[in-house]
Coordinates of C-alpha atoms in Angstrom, one line a residue:
Chain P
M1 CA -10.6 35.0 13.1
S2 CA -13.9 36.0 11.4
A3 CA -12.9 34.1 8.4
A4 CA -12.1 31.1 10.4
K5 CA -15.3 31.1 12.0
S6 CA -17.2 31.5 8.6
S7 CA -15.4 28.3 7.3
V8 CA -17.3 25.0 7.4
I9 CA -14.1 23.1 7.8
P10 CA -13.9 22.0 11.5
G11 CA -10.7 22.1 13.8
F12 CA -9.5 25.7 13.7
G13 CA -9.4 26.0 17.5
P14 CA -7.7 22.7 18.3
T15 CA -5.2 22.9 15.7
L16 CA -4.1 26.4 16.2
G17 CA -4.1 25.5 20.1
F18 CA -1.9 22.6 19.7
T19 CA 0.4 24.3 17.1
L20 CA 0.9 27.3 19.5
F21 CA 1.4 25.0 22.4
Y22 CA 4.1 22.8 20.7
L23 CA 5.8 25.9 19.1
G24 CA 6.0 27.4 22.6
L25 CA 7.4 24.3 24.2
V26 CA 9.9 23.1 21.9
V27 CA 11.2 26.5 20.4
L28 CA 10.1 29.7 21.9
I29 CA 10.3 28.9 25.6
P30 CA 13.8 27.6 25.4
L31 CA 14.9 30.5 23.0
A32 CA 13.4 32.9 25.5
A33 CA 15.4 31.3 28.3
L34 CA 18.6 31.9 26.5
L35 CA 17.8 35.5 25.8
L36 CA 16.5 36.0 29.5
R37 CA 19.7 34.6 30.9
A38 CA 21.9 36.9 28.6
A39 CA 19.8 39.9 29.8
G40 CA 20.3 38.7 33.5
L41 CA 24.2 38.9 33.0
G42 CA 24.3 42.6 33.5
W43 CA 25.9 45.0 31.0
G44 CA 29.5 45.0 32.2
Q45 CA 29.7 41.1 32.3
F46 CA 27.9 40.7 29.0
V47 CA 30.4 43.0 27.2
D48 CA 33.3 41.4 28.8
A49 CA 32.0 37.9 27.8
A50 CA 30.7 38.8 24.3
F51 CA 33.4 41.1 23.3
S52 CA 36.7 39.9 24.5
A53 CA 39.7 39.8 22.2
R54 CA 39.5 35.9 21.6
V55 CA 35.6 36.3 20.9
L56 CA 36.1 39.3 18.5
A57 CA 38.6 37.2 16.6
A58 CA 36.0 34.3 16.3
Y59 CA 33.3 36.6 15.1
R60 CA 35.7 38.0 12.7
L61 CA 36.4 34.6 11.1
S62 CA 32.7 33.4 11.4
F63 CA 31.3 36.5 9.5
G64 CA 34.3 37.1 7.2
G65 CA 34.5 33.4 6.2
A66 CA 30.7 33.1 5.8
L67 CA 30.7 36.3 3.6
L68 CA 33.6 35.1 1.4
A69 CA 31.9 31.6 1.2
A70 CA 28.5 33.0 0.2
A71 CA 30.2 35.3 -2.5
A72 CA 32.1 32.2 -3.9
N73 CA 28.7 30.3 -3.9
V74 CA 27.1 33.1 -5.9
G75 CA 29.5 32.4 -8.7
A76 CA 29.6 28.8 -8.4
G77 CA 25.8 28.4 -8.0
L78 CA 25.0 30.8 -10.8
L79 CA 27.3 28.7 -13.1
V80 CA 25.9 25.3 -12.1
A81 CA 22.2 26.5 -12.2
W82 CA 23.0 28.0 -15.7
V83 CA 24.4 24.9 -17.0
L84 CA 21.7 22.7 -15.4
V85 CA 18.9 24.8 -17.1
R86 CA 20.3 25.8 -20.3
Y87 CA 22.5 23.0 -21.6
E88 CA 22.1 19.4 -22.2
F89 CA 24.8 17.2 -21.2
P90 CA 25.1 13.4 -20.2
G91 CA 24.6 13.1 -16.4
R92 CA 22.7 16.3 -16.1
K93 CA 20.0 14.7 -14.0
L94 CA 22.5 13.0 -11.8
V95 CA 24.3 16.4 -11.2
D96 CA 20.9 18.0 -10.5
A97 CA 20.0 15.4 -7.9
L98 CA 23.4 15.5 -6.2
V99 CA 23.4 19.3 -5.8
D100 CA 21.6 18.8 -2.5
L101 CA 24.2 16.5 -1.0
P102 CA 25.5 19.1 1.3
F103 CA 21.9 19.3 2.7
A104 CA 21.5 15.5 3.1
L105 CA 25.2 14.5 4.2
P106 CA 25.6 14.8 8.0
T107 CA 27.9 17.8 8.8
A108 CA 30.4 15.6 10.7
V109 CA 30.7 13.4 7.7
A110 CA 31.3 16.3 5.4
G111 CA 33.8 17.7 8.0
I112 CA 36.0 14.6 8.1
A113 CA 35.9 14.0 4.4
L114 CA 36.9 17.7 3.6
T115 CA 39.8 17.4 6.1
A116 CA 40.9 14.1 4.5
I117 CA 41.0 15.9 1.2
Y118 CA 42.8 19.1 2.1
A119 CA 45.2 17.9 4.9
P120 CA 48.8 18.0 3.9
N121 CA 48.9 14.5 3.2
G122 CA 45.5 14.4 1.4
P123 CA 45.2 14.3 -2.3
L124 CA 44.3 18.0 -2.9
G125 CA 46.1 19.2 0.2
R126 CA 49.3 17.8 -1.1
L127 CA 49.1 19.5 -4.5
L128 CA 48.1 22.8 -2.9
L129 CA 50.9 22.5 -0.5
Q130 CA 53.4 22.4 -3.3
A131 CA 52.0 25.7 -4.6
G132 CA 52.4 27.0 -1.2
I133 CA 48.9 27.1 -0.2
K134 CA 47.8 25.5 3.2
V135 CA 44.2 24.9 3.3
A136 CA 43.3 22.4 6.3
F137 CA 43.9 23.8 9.7
T138 CA 44.0 27.5 8.5
P139 CA 41.3 30.0 8.0
L140 CA 41.1 29.1 4.3
G141 CA 39.9 25.6 5.5
V142 CA 37.2 27.2 7.2
V143 CA 36.1 28.9 4.1
V144 CA 36.2 25.8 2.1
A145 CA 33.8 23.9 4.5
M146 CA 31.5 26.9 4.4
V147 CA 31.5 27.0 0.7
F148 CA 30.7 23.1 0.7
I149 CA 27.8 23.6 3.3
G150 CA 26.3 26.5 1.5
F151 CA 26.7 25.3 -2.1
P152 CA 23.1 24.2 -2.8
F153 CA 21.4 27.5 -1.8
V154 CA 22.3 29.7 -4.7
V155 CA 21.7 26.9 -7.3
R156 CA 18.3 26.2 -5.8
T157 CA 17.1 29.7 -5.6
V158 CA 18.2 30.7 -9.1
Q159 CA 17.4 27.6 -11.1
P160 CA 13.4 27.9 -10.9
V161 CA 13.7 31.5 -12.0
L162 CA 16.1 30.7 -14.9
Q163 CA 13.6 27.9 -15.9
D164 CA 10.7 30.5 -15.9
L165 CA 12.5 33.2 -17.8
E166 CA 10.5 34.0 -20.8
V167 CA 12.5 33.7 -24.0
E168 CA 10.4 36.6 -25.6
H169 CA 12.4 39.1 -23.5
E170 CA 15.8 37.8 -24.8
E171 CA 14.3 37.6 -28.4
A172 CA 13.3 41.4 -28.1
A173 CA 16.5 42.3 -26.9
V174 CA 18.4 40.4 -29.8
S175 CA 16.1 42.0 -32.2
L176 CA 16.9 45.3 -30.9
G177 CA 20.6 44.7 -31.6
A178 CA 21.9 43.4 -28.4
N179 CA 24.7 40.9 -28.2
R180 CA 24.6 37.8 -25.9
L181 CA 26.7 39.6 -23.1
Q182 CA 24.4 42.5 -23.3
V183 CA 21.4 40.3 -23.1
F184 CA 22.8 38.5 -20.1
G185 CA 23.7 41.8 -18.3
R186 CA 20.5 43.8 -19.2
V187 CA 17.8 41.2 -19.4
I188 CA 18.7 38.1 -17.5
L189 CA 20.7 39.3 -14.6
P190 CA 18.2 41.7 -13.4
A191 CA 15.6 39.1 -13.5
I192 CA 17.7 36.7 -11.4
L193 CA 19.3 39.3 -9.1
P194 CA 16.5 38.9 -6.3
A195 CA 17.0 35.1 -6.4
L196 CA 20.8 35.5 -6.5
L197 CA 20.7 37.8 -3.4
T198 CA 18.2 35.5 -1.6
G199 CA 20.7 32.5 -2.3
F200 CA 23.7 34.7 -1.0
A201 CA 21.8 35.5 2.3
L202 CA 20.7 31.8 2.8
A203 CA 24.3 30.6 2.2
F204 CA 25.6 33.3 4.5
A205 CA 23.3 32.6 7.3
R206 CA 23.9 28.8 7.0
A207 CA 27.8 29.3 7.1
L208 CA 27.6 31.7 9.9
G209 CA 26.0 29.2 12.4
E210 CA 27.8 26.1 10.8
Y211 CA 29.6 23.9 13.3
G212 CA 30.1 20.2 12.2
S213 CA 31.6 20.6 8.8
V214 CA 34.0 23.5 10.0
I215 CA 35.6 22.1 13.2
F216 CA 37.4 19.3 11.8
I217 CA 39.3 21.2 9.1
A218 CA 39.6 24.4 11.0
G219 CA 42.4 23.3 13.4
N220 CA 40.6 25.5 16.0
M221 CA 43.7 27.7 17.1
P222 CA 42.3 30.4 19.4
G223 CA 42.3 33.9 17.7
L224 CA 43.3 32.3 14.4
S225 CA 41.0 29.5 13.2
E226 CA 38.4 29.4 15.9
I227 CA 34.7 29.9 14.7
A228 CA 32.3 31.6 17.1
P229 CA 30.0 28.5 17.3
L230 CA 33.0 26.4 18.5
L231 CA 33.8 29.0 21.1
I232 CA 30.3 28.5 22.7
V233 CA 31.0 24.9 22.9
T234 CA 34.5 25.6 24.5
K235 CA 33.0 28.0 27.0
L236 CA 30.2 25.5 27.9
E237 CA 32.8 22.8 28.4
Q238 CA 34.6 24.9 30.9
Y239 CA 31.2 25.5 32.6
D240 CA 31.6 29.2 31.7
Y241 CA 27.8 29.3 31.2
A242 CA 27.8 33.2 31.2
G243 CA 30.5 33.3 28.2
A244 CA 28.6 30.7 26.4
T245 CA 25.2 32.6 26.6
A246 CA 26.6 36.0 25.8
I247 CA 28.3 34.8 22.6
A248 CA 25.1 32.7 21.7
A249 CA 23.0 35.8 22.2
V250 CA 25.1 37.9 19.8
M251 CA 25.0 35.1 17.1
L252 CA 21.3 34.7 17.8
V253 CA 20.5 38.3 17.1
A254 CA 22.8 38.3 13.9
A255 CA 20.7 35.3 12.8
F256 CA 17.4 36.9 13.4
T257 CA 18.4 40.0 11.6
L258 CA 19.5 38.0 8.6
L259 CA 16.1 36.2 8.8
L260 CA 14.3 39.4 8.6
L261 CA 16.4 40.3 5.7
I262 CA 15.9 37.0 3.7
N263 CA 12.1 37.3 4.4
T264 CA 12.1 40.8 2.8
L265 CA 14.1 39.5 -0.2
Q266 CA 11.6 36.8 -0.7
K267 CA 8.7 39.1 -0.7
W268 CA 10.6 41.2 -3.3
R269 CA 11.3 38.2 -5.2
H270 CA 7.6 37.1 -5.1
A271 CA 6.5 40.5 -6.1
R272 CA 8.9 40.4 -9.2
L273 CA 7.6 36.8 -10.0
H274 CA 4.0 37.5 -10.0
G275 CA 4.1 41.1 -11.2
G276 CA 2.8 42.4 -7.9
Chain H
M1 CA 13.7 31.2 -51.4
A2 CA 11.3 32.8 -48.8
V3 CA 11.3 29.5 -46.8
A4 CA 15.1 29.3 -46.8
A5 CA 15.4 32.9 -45.6
V6 CA 13.1 32.0 -42.8
A7 CA 15.1 29.2 -41.9
V8 CA 18.2 31.1 -42.0
A9 CA 16.7 33.8 -39.8
G10 CA 15.5 31.3 -37.5
S11 CA 18.8 29.6 -36.9
Q12 CA 20.4 32.8 -36.5
R13 CA 17.8 33.9 -34.0
H14 CA 18.4 30.5 -32.2
R15 CA 22.2 31.2 -32.2
A16 CA 21.7 34.8 -30.9
L17 CA 19.7 33.2 -28.0
S18 CA 22.4 30.8 -26.9
E19 CA 26.1 31.1 -26.5
P20 CA 28.9 29.9 -29.2
R21 CA 29.6 26.4 -28.7
W22 CA 32.9 26.8 -27.2
V23 CA 31.4 29.0 -24.4
R24 CA 28.9 26.4 -23.8
W25 CA 31.4 23.7 -23.5
L26 CA 33.6 25.9 -21.2
L27 CA 30.8 26.7 -19.0
T28 CA 29.8 23.0 -18.9
G29 CA 33.3 21.9 -18.0
L30 CA 33.7 24.5 -15.3
A31 CA 30.3 23.5 -13.8
L32 CA 31.2 19.8 -13.9
A33 CA 34.9 20.5 -12.4
T34 CA 33.1 22.5 -9.5
F35 CA 30.7 19.8 -9.0
G36 CA 33.4 17.2 -9.1
L37 CA 35.7 19.1 -6.8
F38 CA 33.2 20.1 -4.3
L39 CA 30.5 17.6 -4.1
L40 CA 31.7 14.4 -5.8
L41 CA 35.1 14.2 -4.3
P42 CA 34.0 14.5 -0.6
L43 CA 31.5 11.7 -1.2
L44 CA 34.1 9.4 -2.9
T45 CA 36.5 10.2 -0.2
V46 CA 34.2 8.8 2.7
F47 CA 34.1 5.6 0.9
G48 CA 37.7 5.3 -0.1
E49 CA 39.0 6.1 3.5
A50 CA 36.4 3.7 5.0
L51 CA 37.7 0.9 2.7
A52 CA 41.5 2.0 3.0
K53 CA 42.5 -0.9 5.0
G54 CA 40.2 -3.5 3.2
V55 CA 36.8 -5.0 3.7
S56 CA 37.5 -6.9 6.7
S57 CA 38.5 -4.0 8.8
Y58 CA 35.5 -2.0 7.4
W59 CA 33.2 -4.8 8.7
A60 CA 35.0 -5.0 12.0
A61 CA 34.6 -1.2 12.5
L62 CA 30.8 -1.6 11.8
S63 CA 30.3 -4.6 13.9
D64 CA 32.1 -2.9 16.9
E65 CA 29.8 -2.8 20.1
D66 CA 29.9 0.9 20.5
A67 CA 29.1 1.3 16.9
L68 CA 26.1 -0.7 17.2
A69 CA 25.1 1.0 20.3
A70 CA 25.4 4.3 18.4
V71 CA 23.1 2.9 15.5
R72 CA 20.6 1.8 17.8
L73 CA 20.7 5.4 19.7
T74 CA 20.3 7.2 16.4
L75 CA 17.4 4.9 15.2
L76 CA 15.8 5.6 18.8
V77 CA 16.2 9.3 18.6
A78 CA 14.8 9.6 15.2
G79 CA 12.1 7.0 16.0
I80 CA 10.9 9.5 18.5
T81 CA 11.4 12.9 17.0
V82 CA 10.1 12.2 13.4
P83 CA 6.7 11.0 14.4
L84 CA 6.3 14.0 16.9
N85 CA 7.4 16.5 14.3
V86 CA 5.1 14.7 11.6
V87 CA 2.0 14.9 14.0
F88 CA 3.0 18.5 14.6
G89 CA 3.7 19.4 11.0
V90 CA 0.2 18.0 9.8
I91 CA -1.6 19.9 12.5
A92 CA 0.2 23.1 12.0
A93 CA -0.2 22.8 8.2
W94 CA -4.1 22.2 8.6
C95 CA -4.4 25.2 10.8
V96 CA -2.3 27.6 8.8
A97 CA -3.4 26.3 5.2
K98 CA -7.2 25.7 5.8
F99 CA -8.0 28.9 7.7
D100 CA -7.4 32.6 7.5
F101 CA -6.6 34.4 10.8
A102 CA -4.6 37.5 12.0
G103 CA -1.0 36.8 12.7
K104 CA -0.8 34.0 10.2
S105 CA 2.4 35.2 8.6
V106 CA 4.0 35.8 12.0
L107 CA 3.3 32.1 12.9
I108 CA 4.8 30.8 9.7
S109 CA 8.0 32.7 10.3
L110 CA 8.2 31.4 13.9
I111 CA 7.8 27.9 12.6
D112 CA 10.8 28.5 10.4
L113 CA 12.8 29.8 13.2
P114 CA 14.9 26.8 14.1
F115 CA 16.2 26.8 10.4
S116 CA 18.3 30.1 11.2
V117 CA 19.5 29.1 14.7
S118 CA 22.9 27.7 14.9
P119 CA 23.0 23.9 15.7
V120 CA 25.3 24.7 18.7
I121 CA 22.7 27.2 20.1
S122 CA 19.9 24.6 19.6
G123 CA 21.6 22.4 22.1
L124 CA 22.7 25.4 24.3
I125 CA 19.2 26.4 25.1
Y126 CA 18.3 23.2 26.5
V127 CA 21.5 23.1 28.6
L128 CA 20.5 26.5 30.0
L129 CA 17.0 25.1 30.9
F130 CA 17.7 21.5 32.1
G131 CA 21.5 21.5 32.9
L132 CA 22.8 21.1 36.3
Q133 CA 23.4 25.1 36.4
G134 CA 20.1 25.5 34.4
L135 CA 16.9 27.2 35.3
L136 CA 15.2 23.8 36.2
G137 CA 18.4 22.0 36.7
P138 CA 18.3 21.8 40.7
W139 CA 14.6 20.8 40.7
L140 CA 15.1 18.1 38.1
A141 CA 18.2 16.9 40.1
A142 CA 16.2 16.6 43.2
L143 CA 13.5 14.5 41.4
G144 CA 16.4 12.5 39.9
I145 CA 15.5 13.2 36.4
K146 CA 18.5 13.5 34.0
I147 CA 17.9 15.2 30.6
I148 CA 21.2 16.7 29.8
F149 CA 23.9 14.3 29.1
A150 CA 21.2 11.6 28.5
V151 CA 18.9 10.5 25.9
P152 CA 16.0 13.1 26.7
G153 CA 18.5 15.8 25.9
L154 CA 19.5 14.3 22.7
V155 CA 15.7 13.9 21.8
L156 CA 14.8 17.6 22.7
A157 CA 17.8 19.0 20.6
T158 CA 16.9 16.8 17.7
L159 CA 13.3 17.8 18.0
F160 CA 14.3 21.5 17.8
V161 CA 16.5 21.4 14.6
T162 CA 14.1 19.2 12.8
F163 CA 10.9 21.1 14.0
P164 CA 10.0 23.0 10.6
Y165 CA 10.7 20.2 8.1
V166 CA 7.3 18.6 7.7
A167 CA 5.2 21.8 8.4
R168 CA 7.4 23.8 5.9
E169 CA 6.7 21.2 3.2
L170 CA 3.0 20.9 3.8
I171 CA 2.1 24.4 4.3
P172 CA 2.6 25.6 0.7
L173 CA 1.3 22.4 -0.7
M174 CA -2.1 22.6 1.3
E175 CA -2.4 26.3 0.6
E176 CA -2.2 25.7 -3.2
Q177 CA -4.8 23.0 -3.0
G178 CA -7.3 25.2 -1.3
T179 CA -10.3 24.2 0.8
E180 CA -12.9 23.4 -1.8
E181 CA -12.7 19.6 -1.7
E182 CA -12.7 19.5 2.2
E183 CA -15.6 22.0 2.1
A184 CA -17.5 19.7 -0.2
A185 CA -17.0 16.7 2.0
V186 CA -18.1 18.6 5.0
V187 CA -21.3 19.7 3.3
L188 CA -22.0 16.1 2.4
G189 CA -21.8 15.2 6.1
A190 CA -18.4 13.8 6.6
S191 CA -16.9 14.4 10.1
G192 CA -13.5 16.4 10.3
W193 CA -11.5 13.2 10.9
R194 CA -13.1 11.5 7.9
V195 CA -12.3 14.6 5.8
F196 CA -8.7 14.5 6.8
W197 CA -8.1 10.7 6.2
R198 CA -10.3 10.5 3.1
V199 CA -9.7 14.0 1.2
T200 CA -6.9 15.7 2.7
L201 CA -4.4 12.9 3.4
P202 CA -4.5 11.4 -0.2
N203 CA -4.0 14.8 -1.6
I204 CA -0.9 15.4 0.5
K205 CA 0.7 12.0 0.9
W206 CA 3.7 12.5 -1.6
G207 CA 4.5 15.9 -0.1
L208 CA 4.2 14.3 3.4
L209 CA 6.5 11.6 2.5
Y210 CA 9.0 14.2 1.0
G211 CA 8.8 16.0 4.5
V212 CA 9.4 13.0 6.3
L213 CA 12.4 12.1 4.4
L214 CA 14.2 15.4 4.9
C215 CA 13.2 15.4 8.6
N216 CA 14.6 11.9 9.1
A217 CA 17.8 12.7 7.2
R218 CA 18.4 15.6 9.5
A219 CA 17.4 13.7 12.7
M220 CA 19.8 10.9 12.1
G221 CA 22.5 13.0 10.9
E222 CA 22.4 16.1 13.3
F223 CA 25.8 16.9 14.9
G224 CA 26.1 20.3 16.5
A225 CA 23.0 20.3 18.6
V226 CA 23.4 16.8 20.1
S227 CA 27.1 17.3 20.6
V228 CA 26.2 20.1 23.1
V229 CA 23.7 18.1 25.2
S230 CA 25.2 14.4 24.8
G231 CA 28.2 14.3 27.3
H232 CA 29.8 11.9 24.8
I233 CA 29.4 8.9 27.0
R234 CA 30.5 6.0 24.8
G235 CA 27.9 3.5 24.2
Q236 CA 25.4 5.4 26.0
T237 CA 24.9 9.0 24.6
T238 CA 26.7 8.8 21.4
T239 CA 24.7 8.9 18.3
M240 CA 26.4 7.7 14.9
P241 CA 27.6 11.3 14.1
L242 CA 29.0 11.7 17.5
Q243 CA 30.7 8.3 17.4
V244 CA 32.3 9.5 14.1
E245 CA 33.9 12.3 16.0
I246 CA 35.1 10.3 18.8
L247 CA 36.8 7.8 16.6
Y248 CA 38.3 10.6 14.3
N249 CA 39.8 12.3 17.3
E250 CA 41.3 9.2 18.4
Y251 CA 43.0 8.8 14.9
N252 CA 41.0 5.6 14.1
F253 CA 40.1 6.8 10.7
V254 CA 39.0 3.7 9.3
A255 CA 36.4 3.1 11.8
A256 CA 35.4 6.9 11.7
F257 CA 34.9 6.8 8.1
A258 CA 33.3 3.3 8.1
I259 CA 30.4 4.8 10.3
A260 CA 30.7 8.0 8.1
S261 CA 30.0 5.8 5.1
V262 CA 26.8 4.4 6.7
L263 CA 25.6 7.9 7.2
A264 CA 26.4 8.8 3.6
M265 CA 24.4 6.0 2.3
L266 CA 21.5 7.1 4.2
A267 CA 22.1 10.6 2.5
L268 CA 22.4 9.0 -1.0
V269 CA 19.2 7.0 -0.4
T270 CA 17.3 10.1 0.7
L271 CA 18.5 12.1 -2.3
A272 CA 17.4 9.1 -4.6
V273 CA 14.0 8.9 -3.1
K274 CA 13.7 12.7 -3.1
S275 CA 14.7 12.9 -6.7
A276 CA 12.3 10.1 -7.8
L277 CA 9.4 11.9 -6.0
E278 CA 10.2 15.2 -7.7
W279 CA 10.4 13.8 -11.0
R280 CA 7.2 11.8 -10.7
F281 CA 5.0 13.9 -8.4
S282 CA 6.4 17.5 -8.8
K283 CA 2.9 18.9 -8.8
E284 CA 2.2 17.1 -5.5
I285 CA 5.3 18.5 -3.7
A286 CA 5.5 22.1 -2.9
G287 CA 8.2 24.3 -2.2
M288 CA 10.8 22.1 -3.8
G289 CA 14.4 23.2 -3.0
H290 CA 12.8 26.0 -0.9

């Protein structure tokens, strides 16, 4: 506050006031209303609604699928970021620009496109079916959609770190007799590890709450390929407000825990980058 | 001799700092395969399926009355939410970036909050507030005001999910630019408004455009949050993504993908302008790719 007062720039009071007012109105009050309603359910009712067998299966799929998808994205994201930063090839700029497609493409569009590709009569679905792998309308389809939606995160967190990596460190390692794999494992990997973990956590968080791109390919069979966000919608459509609220509260707490973790990771990354 | 030796040592060093050629080719090939399979194929599928029955059915699907109503509603919702969030984003960024105060980092985290909330929950919170069984539902019903299953609900849910985009883009940019130019203008006698229009805005215009672009893409493409509050009334409360879902569930694939192709084109235009801005004005856009 004191620094704000000593500044000659006008507008601190009104802008802070408006920011808090708008934030409260659009974000904080509605979120608080949800948590309040969940708290008003009473313990027994909350546990019944939030941890029934069907809901537990949905959590298992949402958390497990998001975990697998985020892990897959660490591999794919590191590969793509590495190639984009270190190698020259025709179409590099195009690939770089299109990496953000999952952020820009509406989730419903992604959902129906992925379903068309992996359905038993789709171009890839037919091939995979011959190999005995069923993707669409199974939990595997859920993971495929989650991989798509989380794809840009690891690329975009790792890419700038790889770009800023100083060649001198690698040179020093080489002059001390390290081979290429050792340089990667001992010099490059530790430097990009915070970025990789941040990307993993961001992809995981996104996949956990994802709805639009998943519901078309999932098949949505209760207990088998039904994700938690879909179950919230289902409960709401049955006017089971208590059930929807309880599941939403659990998912919200998970999301906020992840947010805290991501903020901590980013501080660590920042400290690494700026030698603080 | 010495020169040659240095050159050989140099090329050896260079080789030691990169991978053998076959590894480079293998990695590039794998990366391109991943890219093609996971990003390019879905994109091409949208257009392929939309045109599967020829151009005439494509046009027929797009000129359908419900489709046009969905386009109008999408434009209306984005037309309300994007300007509101731009005004908020600029004001919040001014407050956070130009002043120091206690609790600033908490405020920034709270502004980011909607990013980590599931879209479905972003819709649910408004149903719990304004729905018939909601906190304010009976009171609103007595007044004859309909928010849920009506356009105001769509606007609120979209407002929530697109809330951080502009502020998120402007805060790091304005923090980096500091306050010296504004202070100089104030000392020279400019009013707050004049400082903003003449000094700050020209400095942040490309970053602002970048934020508006991302905010708009999300506003027009949002599905989960609006799906919860929409009620899916054809021609009245279905935005384009919701119309895609309705048509798809009716097995009208050509029509579903036709509308999806318009949304995909919007995404491509967004990415093209975004990349152009990044290449030309990378220093005037902050927080690129987060």
